[in-house]
Amino acid sequence: MNFLRGVMGGQQSSGVQPSGAETIQKLCDRVASSTLLDDRRDAVRALKSLSKKYRLEVGTQAMDHLLNVLQTDRADSEIIGYALDTLYNILSNDAEEAEENPQAQTDDLGVQFTEMFIKQQENVTILLSILEEFDFHVRWPGVKLLTCLLKQQGPQVQQIILVSPMGVSRLMDLLDDSREVIRNDGLLLLQQLTKSNAAIQKIVAFENAFERLLDIITEEGNSDGGIVVEDCLLLLQNLLKYNNSNQNFFKEGSYIQRMKPWFEVGDDNSGWSAQKVTNLHLMLQLVRVLVSPGNPPGATSSCQKFMYQCGLLQQLCIILMATGVPADILTETINTVSEVIRGSQVNQDYFASVNAPSNPPRPAIVVLLMSMVNERQPFVLRCAVLYCFQCFLYKNQKGQGEIVATLLPSTIDATSLSAGQLLCGGLFSTDSLSNWCAAVALAHALLENSTQKEQLLRVQLATSIGNPPVSLLQQCTNILAQGDKLDRRGSKVQTRVGLLMLLCTWLTNCPIAVTHFLHNASNVPFLTAQISENLGEEEQLVQGLCALLLGICIYYNDNSLESNTKEKLKQLIEKRIGKEIFTEKLGFITKHEFYSKAAQKPQPSFSSPDHMMFDHEFTKLVKELEAVIIKAIYKSSEEDKKEEEVKKSLEQHDNIISHYKNVIREQDLQLEELKQTVSTLQAKNEQFQTTVSQQVAQIQQHKDQYNLLKVQLGKDNQHHNSHNSNAQINGFQSEEVSRLKEEIEELKKQHDLLQGELSEKNTLIENLSCNQAAGQTEQTTGVSEQVTELQKEMETLRSQLHVQSTEINRLQAERMELLQKVEASATVTASGDSASAASKNNDYEEKIAGLLRELSSLKDEVNLLSVEKSTLKRELDSAHSTTAILQDEKLKLGQEVSESKKEQDDLLILLADQDQKILSLKNKLKELGEQVDDEDDLESGDAGDEDDLDEEDSRDDDM
């Protein structure tokens, strides 16, 4: 400040005090003209000290000089820091400074200076490059200055940063700064940067922002953290809200699981700090951003699934049922749970199983409904409970059935309080808000569920002792009629609107309910009286709903009551009300201001209980019904009959289409089964081929062993002529040989039987092949080839069995020769060495036993082949049935081909006619003296010849 004191002191010596503008002008001249860095630094420091008091003067005179300093004096961090601080003081609209200097501070001043700053885009680019400096006295003022620019002119500065190379990446580096002041101000900067700019939001998200922000929240203590956690949550909301791409990235990055620890509150919930309440409120809002009904349905359902799988929904339900939770946190938790379960069957089923920690335990739904119908509870809490109940029943027919079942006589439990009893109690209480909430809740149990609408007709209510019970439908109409007679002071519009919405929802698309309603003779006169009266603005809404209810009774009337058919009701409207007046009264609904507010979003949000008139789902119902009701009122009876006939024909057409769809579906299933059968047959065929090859190898092995035994037996008979031993052998073999003969005979019989079966199957396969030869199509070619392959395989198996039978016969013949040799040796030899005879006897016994084993194995193999043949028989029967089905499909395809050929012939005839016309026109042109290319004639002639040839080829192919 020596320079400033020198300037001021020189003026004081002459007795004249310089003005602030003059001092600032001299300082600016010094900054611009001084060659010494120290002088320029002192001048900038002096401007900084004057910038708050003389904001306008410094901004208008020194901004260009300060921007020049940022460009030329980058090497000196001190002067850069002073320049950034000075610019920040000029651009920012600080509330405290405005109070100190009310005449010099205006909101427009900061905006004007910001426009001057960003007029040259390179100024913002220079500021981004300065942020790369690590020096605290440079980086921190730069962050604050850029944040101020974004606050004053957000969209323009965002666009400059977006087109700047690595602009967003430089700002993301602020989150990694070890100095908490810079990191925290960097969070504020990123909040301003990501506001309402989807492109920058995506870039920030892909710069690993989710990972960094969640790490900071964890380090700061989750919900127990300070203001830094709040800033992180606000930035996360900016990145995720209305940005489907970032929501999908957040889900796929497994970041939803990291949200669960946020809601792990302790058992002691007393004494929550204001910061913790704020943090938890923002955390709940962040969950709602991911499952908002405004998101794409697929994205919402996948997030709901992840929240259930990771235990986040379970943790939210724990907070929901906990004690000591602040009211605003409890309300927001109810809203969050509502959107997590909305439309998700798994989550809705889990919520239905949640019980409150009471004695005895009560379902969470019952506990919440108790709060909704309790007029002492806060209004916002009752709205949240209603929204939760609506979300529980949204697209949940199972839950709707459970709620309605609690009202039916067969399921009412007198010992416990049920949801149905609470709804009926709220529906007929003296509190109009409870009436409205209960009516809307019960209407949601009937939405798009005709079954429950019919079931609710069974509900009977005991009105008073000694009087018979009345139906719920009749009691609702009784309350409407009684309310209308209470001199308008006791008739609360909110109650009547709720009951009319319930009746309209109940009767829509339910002719049985319409019949029950019209069966009461007083209902139609009451509605017509209400519509025809001229009432005030408050009653106009009731009139519109009465008109809607009467229109529903006409549109969904099945004419089962002769006194109240469609035509009679329309005549009644025309005589008592008038079609134009009826249409005008019906239009009161959509023109009401509360209707447009309720139609914006599913969550019921009202500024006061008096504004609670319409439900979101009911507004959609009105939008669907208004046009069709007006159309039905103006239709004549003949048009109604024609429309009914058209409906019947459409229903028949739909039935035919559904029938054909079922047939096609069955055919698809049959084709899949055929494909599986063919693949199974192929696999079995391979197994059979492997088995046959193994059996052939075994037969060859047995043949070799038998030849070897025969040679050894012949040698023994020539060298040893012992009578005793041969007599023993003869005695031993006589029994075994007879038994072998019997076994061989049995094998022959089995072999003949198998051959007969093979011949039958062969004949069947040939017949199938002959039937398939004519009119083969692409769909049956694969099956016929499989049948042919099976035929070849059966022929192979038959030949192999023939070889086996030949081998068995040869073995039998050789066995007979061996027996004859043994008997001849017994008659010739009568004496010999006894010891030698005994040893030979043992050898013969072993050899004969070996032969018996071989014959036994051959018998087993033949049995195995017979089993395989029976399996093949069953498979061939299946192939036969498949071929019959495919032949029907071939006939259909043949008809389609013939039709397409006819169409092709028609096209050829048309082309020939066209060619004749072209030739005639060319001849006329020639006669008129015009020049016509002969090449075209030749090409057309060639083309015609080619067409003729193609036609002949196609006909040859057809032949």
PDB file of C-alpha atoms in Angstrom, residues 312-540:
ATOM      1  CA  LEU A 312     -31.709 -51.076   0.271  1.00  0.00           C
ATOM      2  CA  LEU A 313     -35.500 -51.525   0.317  1.00  0.00           C
ATOM      3  CA  GLN A 314     -35.256 -53.583   3.494  1.00  0.00           C
ATOM      4  CA  GLN A 315     -33.199 -50.839   5.132  1.00  0.00           C
ATOM      5  CA  LEU A 316     -35.760 -48.190   4.156  1.00  0.00           C
ATOM      6  CA  CYS A 317     -38.560 -50.291   5.661  1.00  0.00           C
ATOM      7  CA  ILE A 318     -36.595 -50.466   8.931  1.00  0.00           C
ATOM      8  CA  ILE A 319     -36.532 -46.647   9.054  1.00  0.00           C
ATOM      9  CA  LEU A 320     -40.221 -46.634   8.136  1.00  0.00           C
ATOM     10  CA  MET A 321     -41.137 -48.738  11.167  1.00  0.00           C
ATOM     11  CA  ALA A 322     -38.583 -47.199  13.556  1.00  0.00           C
ATOM     12  CA  THR A 323     -39.516 -44.907  16.443  1.00  0.00           C
ATOM     13  CA  GLY A 324     -38.155 -41.455  17.103  1.00  0.00           C
ATOM     14  CA  VAL A 325     -37.594 -40.600  13.433  1.00  0.00           C
ATOM     15  CA  PRO A 326     -38.304 -36.920  12.628  1.00  0.00           C
ATOM     16  CA  ALA A 327     -41.624 -36.320  10.899  1.00  0.00           C
ATOM     17  CA  ASP A 328     -40.194 -34.877   7.685  1.00  0.00           C
ATOM     18  CA  ILE A 329     -37.723 -37.782   7.360  1.00  0.00           C
ATOM     19  CA  LEU A 330     -40.531 -40.281   7.992  1.00  0.00           C
ATOM     20  CA  THR A 331     -42.689 -38.600   5.344  1.00  0.00           C
ATOM     21  CA  GLU A 332     -39.891 -38.626   2.772  1.00  0.00           C
ATOM     22  CA  THR A 333     -39.068 -42.254   3.638  1.00  0.00           C
ATOM     23  CA  ILE A 334     -42.687 -43.238   2.962  1.00  0.00           C
ATOM     24  CA  ASN A 335     -42.558 -41.460  -0.397  1.00  0.00           C
ATOM     25  CA  THR A 336     -39.249 -43.167  -1.220  1.00  0.00           C
ATOM     26  CA  VAL A 337     -40.526 -46.645  -0.337  1.00  0.00           C
ATOM     27  CA  SER A 338     -43.620 -45.889  -2.423  1.00  0.00           C
ATOM     28  CA  GLU A 339     -41.622 -45.323  -5.597  1.00  0.00           C
ATOM     29  CA  VAL A 340     -39.244 -48.216  -4.938  1.00  0.00           C
ATOM     30  CA  ILE A 341     -42.189 -50.667  -4.870  1.00  0.00           C
ATOM     31  CA  ARG A 342     -44.374 -48.986  -7.528  1.00  0.00           C
ATOM     32  CA  GLY A 343     -45.080 -51.469 -10.314  1.00  0.00           C
ATOM     33  CA  SER A 344     -42.521 -54.035  -9.056  1.00  0.00           C
ATOM     34  CA  GLN A 345     -44.261 -57.281  -8.086  1.00  0.00           C
ATOM     35  CA  VAL A 346     -41.299 -58.604  -6.088  1.00  0.00           C
ATOM     36  CA  ASN A 347     -40.908 -55.388  -4.102  1.00  0.00           C
ATOM     37  CA  GLN A 348     -44.664 -55.136  -3.540  1.00  0.00           C
ATOM     38  CA  ASP A 349     -44.770 -58.690  -2.210  1.00  0.00           C
ATOM     39  CA  TYR A 350     -41.921 -57.914   0.175  1.00  0.00           C
ATOM     40  CA  PHE A 351     -43.626 -54.755   1.407  1.00  0.00           C
ATOM     41  CA  ALA A 352     -46.815 -56.734   2.065  1.00  0.00           C
ATOM     42  CA  SER A 353     -44.792 -59.047   4.352  1.00  0.00           C
ATOM     43  CA  VAL A 354     -43.286 -56.223   6.455  1.00  0.00           C
ATOM     44  CA  ASN A 355     -44.648 -56.055  10.000  1.00  0.00           C
ATOM     45  CA  ALA A 356     -44.454 -53.229  12.499  1.00  0.00           C
ATOM     46  CA  PRO A 357     -42.556 -53.956  15.747  1.00  0.00           C
ATOM     47  CA  SER A 358     -45.725 -53.966  17.864  1.00  0.00           C
ATOM     48  CA  ASN A 359     -47.371 -56.495  20.142  1.00  0.00           C
ATOM     49  CA  PRO A 360     -49.054 -58.265  18.470  1.00  0.00           C
ATOM     50  CA  PRO A 361     -47.241 -57.510  15.179  1.00  0.00           C
ATOM     51  CA  ARG A 362     -49.321 -55.698  12.578  1.00  0.00           C
ATOM     52  CA  PRO A 363     -48.676 -55.409   8.851  1.00  0.00           C
ATOM     53  CA  ALA A 364     -46.984 -52.190   7.840  1.00  0.00           C
ATOM     54  CA  ILE A 365     -49.863 -51.442   5.442  1.00  0.00           C
ATOM     55  CA  VAL A 366     -52.363 -51.503   8.312  1.00  0.00           C
ATOM     56  CA  VAL A 367     -50.188 -49.243  10.472  1.00  0.00           C
ATOM     57  CA  LEU A 368     -49.835 -46.742   7.621  1.00  0.00           C
ATOM     58  CA  LEU A 369     -53.566 -46.732   6.876  1.00  0.00           C
ATOM     59  CA  MET A 370     -54.234 -46.021  10.541  1.00  0.00           C
ATOM     60  CA  SER A 371     -52.195 -42.825  10.114  1.00  0.00           C
ATOM     61  CA  MET A 372     -53.992 -41.923   6.884  1.00  0.00           C
ATOM     62  CA  VAL A 373     -57.504 -42.007   8.383  1.00  0.00           C
ATOM     63  CA  ASN A 374     -56.387 -40.281  11.593  1.00  0.00           C
ATOM     64  CA  GLU A 375     -57.264 -36.604  11.307  1.00  0.00           C
ATOM     65  CA  ARG A 376     -54.723 -35.676  14.015  1.00  0.00           C
ATOM     66  CA  GLN A 377     -51.792 -36.715  11.812  1.00  0.00           C
ATOM     67  CA  PRO A 378     -49.963 -34.076   9.695  1.00  0.00           C
ATOM     68  CA  PHE A 379     -51.451 -33.456   6.279  1.00  0.00           C
ATOM     69  CA  VAL A 380     -48.212 -34.189   4.362  1.00  0.00           C
ATOM     70  CA  LEU A 381     -47.835 -37.500   6.214  1.00  0.00           C
ATOM     71  CA  ARG A 382     -51.375 -38.562   5.292  1.00  0.00           C
ATOM     72  CA  CYS A 383     -50.686 -37.682   1.643  1.00  0.00           C
ATOM     73  CA  ALA A 384     -47.490 -39.760   1.755  1.00  0.00           C
ATOM     74  CA  VAL A 385     -49.336 -42.776   3.172  1.00  0.00           C
ATOM     75  CA  LEU A 386     -51.989 -42.479   0.463  1.00  0.00           C
ATOM     76  CA  TYR A 387     -49.248 -42.375  -2.196  1.00  0.00           C
ATOM     77  CA  CYS A 388     -47.609 -45.436  -0.633  1.00  0.00           C
ATOM     78  CA  PHE A 389     -50.883 -47.362  -0.726  1.00  0.00           C
ATOM     79  CA  GLN A 390     -51.465 -46.351  -4.345  1.00  0.00           C
ATOM     80  CA  CYS A 391     -47.964 -47.488  -5.344  1.00  0.00           C
ATOM     81  CA  PHE A 392     -48.480 -50.779  -3.514  1.00  0.00           C
ATOM     82  CA  LEU A 393     -51.593 -51.491  -5.606  1.00  0.00           C
ATOM     83  CA  TYR A 394     -50.184 -50.157  -8.906  1.00  0.00           C
ATOM     84  CA  LYS A 395     -50.267 -53.035 -11.439  1.00  0.00           C
ATOM     85  CA  ASN A 396     -50.587 -55.438  -8.490  1.00  0.00           C
ATOM     86  CA  GLN A 397     -53.693 -57.559  -8.974  1.00  0.00           C
ATOM     87  CA  LYS A 398     -52.553 -59.870  -6.203  1.00  0.00           C
ATOM     88  CA  GLY A 399     -52.421 -56.987  -3.716  1.00  0.00           C
ATOM     89  CA  GLN A 400     -55.775 -55.665  -4.941  1.00  0.00           C
ATOM     90  CA  GLY A 401     -57.341 -59.051  -4.291  1.00  0.00           C
ATOM     91  CA  GLU A 402     -55.865 -59.173  -0.777  1.00  0.00           C
ATOM     92  CA  ILE A 403     -57.267 -55.734   0.098  1.00  0.00           C
ATOM     93  CA  VAL A 404     -60.743 -56.499  -1.250  1.00  0.00           C
ATOM     94  CA  ALA A 405     -60.694 -59.902   0.469  1.00  0.00           C
ATOM     95  CA  THR A 406     -60.463 -58.171   3.871  1.00  0.00           C
ATOM     96  CA  LEU A 407     -63.916 -56.695   3.178  1.00  0.00           C
ATOM     97  CA  LEU A 408     -65.665 -59.894   2.125  1.00  0.00           C
ATOM     98  CA  PRO A 409     -67.917 -61.620   4.686  1.00  0.00           C
ATOM     99  CA  SER A 410     -66.091 -64.951   4.447  1.00  0.00           C
ATOM    100  CA  THR A 411     -62.658 -63.499   5.297  1.00  0.00           C
ATOM    101  CA  ILE A 412     -63.409 -60.842   7.926  1.00  0.00           C
ATOM    102  CA  ASP A 413     -61.492 -61.434  11.152  1.00  0.00           C
ATOM    103  CA  ALA A 414     -63.236 -59.816  14.079  1.00  0.00           C
ATOM    104  CA  THR A 415     -60.203 -60.159  16.374  1.00  0.00           C
ATOM    105  CA  SER A 416     -57.788 -58.017  14.310  1.00  0.00           C
ATOM    106  CA  LEU A 417     -57.948 -54.743  12.457  1.00  0.00           C
ATOM    107  CA  SER A 418     -57.667 -55.132   8.689  1.00  0.00           C
ATOM    108  CA  ALA A 419     -56.973 -52.752   5.824  1.00  0.00           C
ATOM    109  CA  GLY A 420     -60.526 -53.100   4.531  1.00  0.00           C
ATOM    110  CA  GLN A 421     -62.039 -52.179   7.892  1.00  0.00           C
ATOM    111  CA  LEU A 422     -59.823 -49.085   8.087  1.00  0.00           C
ATOM    112  CA  LEU A 423     -60.848 -48.011   4.598  1.00  0.00           C
ATOM    113  CA  CYS A 424     -64.545 -48.451   5.366  1.00  0.00           C
ATOM    114  CA  GLY A 425     -64.107 -46.574   8.619  1.00  0.00           C
ATOM    115  CA  GLY A 426     -62.400 -43.700   6.831  1.00  0.00           C
ATOM    116  CA  LEU A 427     -64.959 -43.749   4.024  1.00  0.00           C
ATOM    117  CA  PHE A 428     -67.871 -43.102   6.393  1.00  0.00           C
ATOM    118  CA  SER A 429     -66.174 -40.958   9.070  1.00  0.00           C
ATOM    119  CA  THR A 430     -67.001 -37.330   9.815  1.00  0.00           C
ATOM    120  CA  ASP A 431     -63.616 -36.096   8.517  1.00  0.00           C
ATOM    121  CA  SER A 432     -63.948 -35.113   4.858  1.00  0.00           C
ATOM    122  CA  LEU A 433     -60.221 -35.625   4.199  1.00  0.00           C
ATOM    123  CA  SER A 434     -60.453 -39.177   5.559  1.00  0.00           C
ATOM    124  CA  ASN A 435     -63.486 -39.760   3.334  1.00  0.00           C
ATOM    125  CA  TRP A 436     -61.585 -38.592   0.265  1.00  0.00           C
ATOM    126  CA  CYS A 437     -58.394 -40.557   1.048  1.00  0.00           C
ATOM    127  CA  ALA A 438     -60.309 -43.776   1.808  1.00  0.00           C
ATOM    128  CA  ALA A 439     -62.403 -43.432  -1.365  1.00  0.00           C
ATOM    129  CA  VAL A 440     -59.324 -42.916  -3.544  1.00  0.00           C
ATOM    130  CA  ALA A 441     -57.470 -45.778  -1.848  1.00  0.00           C
ATOM    131  CA  LEU A 442     -60.405 -48.121  -2.387  1.00  0.00           C
ATOM    132  CA  ALA A 443     -60.683 -46.980  -6.014  1.00  0.00           C
ATOM    133  CA  HIS A 444     -57.047 -47.991  -6.569  1.00  0.00           C
ATOM    134  CA  ALA A 445     -57.928 -51.476  -5.334  1.00  0.00           C
ATOM    135  CA  LEU A 446     -60.358 -51.691  -8.273  1.00  0.00           C
ATOM    136  CA  LEU A 447     -58.330 -50.086 -11.082  1.00  0.00           C
ATOM    137  CA  GLU A 448     -58.216 -52.278 -14.218  1.00  0.00           C
ATOM    138  CA  ASN A 449     -59.466 -55.274 -12.227  1.00  0.00           C
ATOM    139  CA  SER A 450     -62.960 -56.405 -13.207  1.00  0.00           C
ATOM    140  CA  THR A 451     -62.774 -59.396 -10.881  1.00  0.00           C
ATOM    141  CA  GLN A 452     -62.370 -57.264  -7.765  1.00  0.00           C
ATOM    142  CA  LYS A 453     -65.092 -54.881  -8.938  1.00  0.00           C
ATOM    143  CA  GLU A 454     -67.507 -57.810  -8.995  1.00  0.00           C
ATOM    144  CA  GLN A 455     -66.203 -59.113  -5.658  1.00  0.00           C
ATOM    145  CA  LEU A 456     -66.744 -55.743  -3.990  1.00  0.00           C
ATOM    146  CA  LEU A 457     -70.448 -55.983  -4.853  1.00  0.00           C
ATOM    147  CA  ARG A 458     -70.665 -58.747  -2.220  1.00  0.00           C
ATOM    148  CA  VAL A 459     -69.596 -56.451   0.625  1.00  0.00           C
ATOM    149  CA  GLN A 460     -72.413 -55.857   3.111  1.00  0.00           C
ATOM    150  CA  LEU A 461     -72.413 -53.158   5.802  1.00  0.00           C
ATOM    151  CA  ALA A 462     -74.345 -53.075   9.058  1.00  0.00           C
ATOM    152  CA  THR A 463     -75.742 -49.548   9.289  1.00  0.00           C
ATOM    153  CA  SER A 464     -77.560 -49.719  12.620  1.00  0.00           C
ATOM    154  CA  ILE A 465     -78.989 -52.229  15.078  1.00  0.00           C
ATOM    155  CA  GLY A 466     -82.213 -53.796  13.909  1.00  0.00           C
ATOM    156  CA  ASN A 467     -81.851 -52.712  10.290  1.00  0.00           C
ATOM    157  CA  PRO A 468     -80.840 -55.169   7.568  1.00  0.00           C
ATOM    158  CA  PRO A 469     -77.310 -54.788   6.099  1.00  0.00           C
ATOM    159  CA  VAL A 470     -76.872 -52.832   2.893  1.00  0.00           C
ATOM    160  CA  SER A 471     -74.286 -53.217   0.165  1.00  0.00           C
ATOM    161  CA  LEU A 472     -71.255 -50.972   0.011  1.00  0.00           C
ATOM    162  CA  LEU A 473     -72.429 -49.638  -3.341  1.00  0.00           C
ATOM    163  CA  GLN A 474     -75.821 -48.696  -1.932  1.00  0.00           C
ATOM    164  CA  GLN A 475     -74.289 -47.072   1.159  1.00  0.00           C
ATOM    165  CA  CYS A 476     -72.080 -44.856  -1.034  1.00  0.00           C
ATOM    166  CA  THR A 477     -75.094 -43.653  -3.024  1.00  0.00           C
ATOM    167  CA  ASN A 478     -77.065 -43.150   0.204  1.00  0.00           C
ATOM    168  CA  ILE A 479     -74.345 -40.862   1.584  1.00  0.00           C
ATOM    169  CA  LEU A 480     -74.370 -38.864  -1.662  1.00  0.00           C
ATOM    170  CA  ALA A 481     -78.128 -38.444  -1.525  1.00  0.00           C
ATOM    171  CA  GLN A 482     -78.157 -37.570   2.180  1.00  0.00           C
ATOM    172  CA  GLY A 483     -75.359 -35.063   1.705  1.00  0.00           C
ATOM    173  CA  ASP A 484     -77.352 -33.335  -0.987  1.00  0.00           C
ATOM    174  CA  LYS A 485     -80.257 -32.849   1.447  1.00  0.00           C
ATOM    175  CA  LEU A 486     -78.194 -31.202   4.179  1.00  0.00           C
ATOM    176  CA  ASP A 487     -78.879 -27.617   3.052  1.00  0.00           C
ATOM    177  CA  ARG A 488     -75.417 -27.462   1.414  1.00  0.00           C
ATOM    178  CA  ARG A 489     -73.752 -26.549   4.711  1.00  0.00           C
ATOM    179  CA  GLY A 490     -73.406 -30.113   5.935  1.00  0.00           C
ATOM    180  CA  SER A 491     -72.596 -31.402   2.460  1.00  0.00           C
ATOM    181  CA  LYS A 492     -68.841 -31.332   2.049  1.00  0.00           C
ATOM    182  CA  VAL A 493     -67.744 -31.132  -1.561  1.00  0.00           C
ATOM    183  CA  GLN A 494     -64.551 -33.064  -0.875  1.00  0.00           C
ATOM    184  CA  THR A 495     -66.484 -36.060   0.493  1.00  0.00           C
ATOM    185  CA  ARG A 496     -68.902 -36.124  -2.419  1.00  0.00           C
ATOM    186  CA  VAL A 497     -66.082 -35.806  -4.957  1.00  0.00           C
ATOM    187  CA  GLY A 498     -64.273 -38.739  -3.370  1.00  0.00           C
ATOM    188  CA  LEU A 499     -67.375 -40.940  -3.400  1.00  0.00           C
ATOM    189  CA  LEU A 500     -68.190 -40.015  -7.012  1.00  0.00           C
ATOM    190  CA  MET A 501     -64.628 -40.860  -8.090  1.00  0.00           C
ATOM    191  CA  LEU A 502     -64.960 -44.235  -6.349  1.00  0.00           C
ATOM    192  CA  LEU A 503     -68.288 -44.969  -8.065  1.00  0.00           C
ATOM    193  CA  CYS A 504     -66.973 -43.920 -11.492  1.00  0.00           C
ATOM    194  CA  THR A 505     -63.933 -46.162 -11.116  1.00  0.00           C
ATOM    195  CA  TRP A 506     -66.079 -49.013  -9.818  1.00  0.00           C
ATOM    196  CA  LEU A 507     -68.650 -48.921 -12.643  1.00  0.00           C
ATOM    197  CA  THR A 508     -66.146 -48.395 -15.477  1.00  0.00           C
ATOM    198  CA  ASN A 509     -65.876 -51.501 -17.663  1.00  0.00           C
ATOM    199  CA  CYS A 510     -68.100 -53.513 -15.282  1.00  0.00           C
ATOM    200  CA  PRO A 511     -71.645 -53.998 -16.643  1.00  0.00           C
ATOM    201  CA  ILE A 512     -72.657 -56.020 -13.577  1.00  0.00           C
ATOM    202  CA  ALA A 513     -71.839 -53.118 -11.276  1.00  0.00           C
ATOM    203  CA  VAL A 514     -73.745 -50.768 -13.598  1.00  0.00           C
ATOM    204  CA  THR A 515     -76.778 -53.059 -13.345  1.00  0.00           C
ATOM    205  CA  HIS A 516     -76.569 -53.069  -9.538  1.00  0.00           C
ATOM    206  CA  PHE A 517     -76.320 -49.280  -9.499  1.00  0.00           C
ATOM    207  CA  LEU A 518     -79.289 -48.803 -11.849  1.00  0.00           C
ATOM    208  CA  HIS A 519     -81.329 -51.356  -9.921  1.00  0.00           C
ATOM    209  CA  ASN A 520     -81.819 -48.708  -7.225  1.00  0.00           C
ATOM    210  CA  ALA A 521     -84.592 -46.578  -8.666  1.00  0.00           C
ATOM    211  CA  SER A 522     -83.495 -43.427  -6.834  1.00  0.00           C
ATOM    212  CA  ASN A 523     -79.977 -43.243  -8.287  1.00  0.00           C
ATOM    213  CA  VAL A 524     -80.778 -42.041 -11.805  1.00  0.00           C
ATOM    214  CA  PRO A 525     -83.234 -39.292 -10.649  1.00  0.00           C
ATOM    215  CA  PHE A 526     -80.611 -38.101  -8.158  1.00  0.00           C
ATOM    216  CA  LEU A 527     -77.959 -37.805 -10.887  1.00  0.00           C
ATOM    217  CA  THR A 528     -80.266 -36.032 -13.326  1.00  0.00           C
ATOM    218  CA  ALA A 529     -81.383 -33.606 -10.618  1.00  0.00           C
ATOM    219  CA  GLN A 530     -77.804 -32.796  -9.736  1.00  0.00           C
ATOM    220  CA  ILE A 531     -76.822 -32.202 -13.356  1.00  0.00           C
ATOM    221  CA  SER A 532     -79.833 -30.064 -14.270  1.00  0.00           C
ATOM    222  CA  GLU A 533     -79.532 -27.626 -11.334  1.00  0.00           C
ATOM    223  CA  ASN A 534     -77.754 -24.282 -11.660  1.00  0.00           C
ATOM    224  CA  LEU A 535     -75.282 -24.183  -8.770  1.00  0.00           C
ATOM    225  CA  GLY A 536     -72.217 -22.195  -7.775  1.00  0.00           C
ATOM    226  CA  GLU A 537     -68.639 -22.823  -8.839  1.00  0.00           C
ATOM    227  CA  GLU A 538     -67.947 -25.186  -5.948  1.00  0.00           C
ATOM    228  CA  GLU A 539     -70.836 -27.429  -6.960  1.00  0.00           C
ATOM    229  CA  GLN A 540     -69.917 -27.427 -10.653  1.00  0.00           C
TER     230      GLN A 540
END
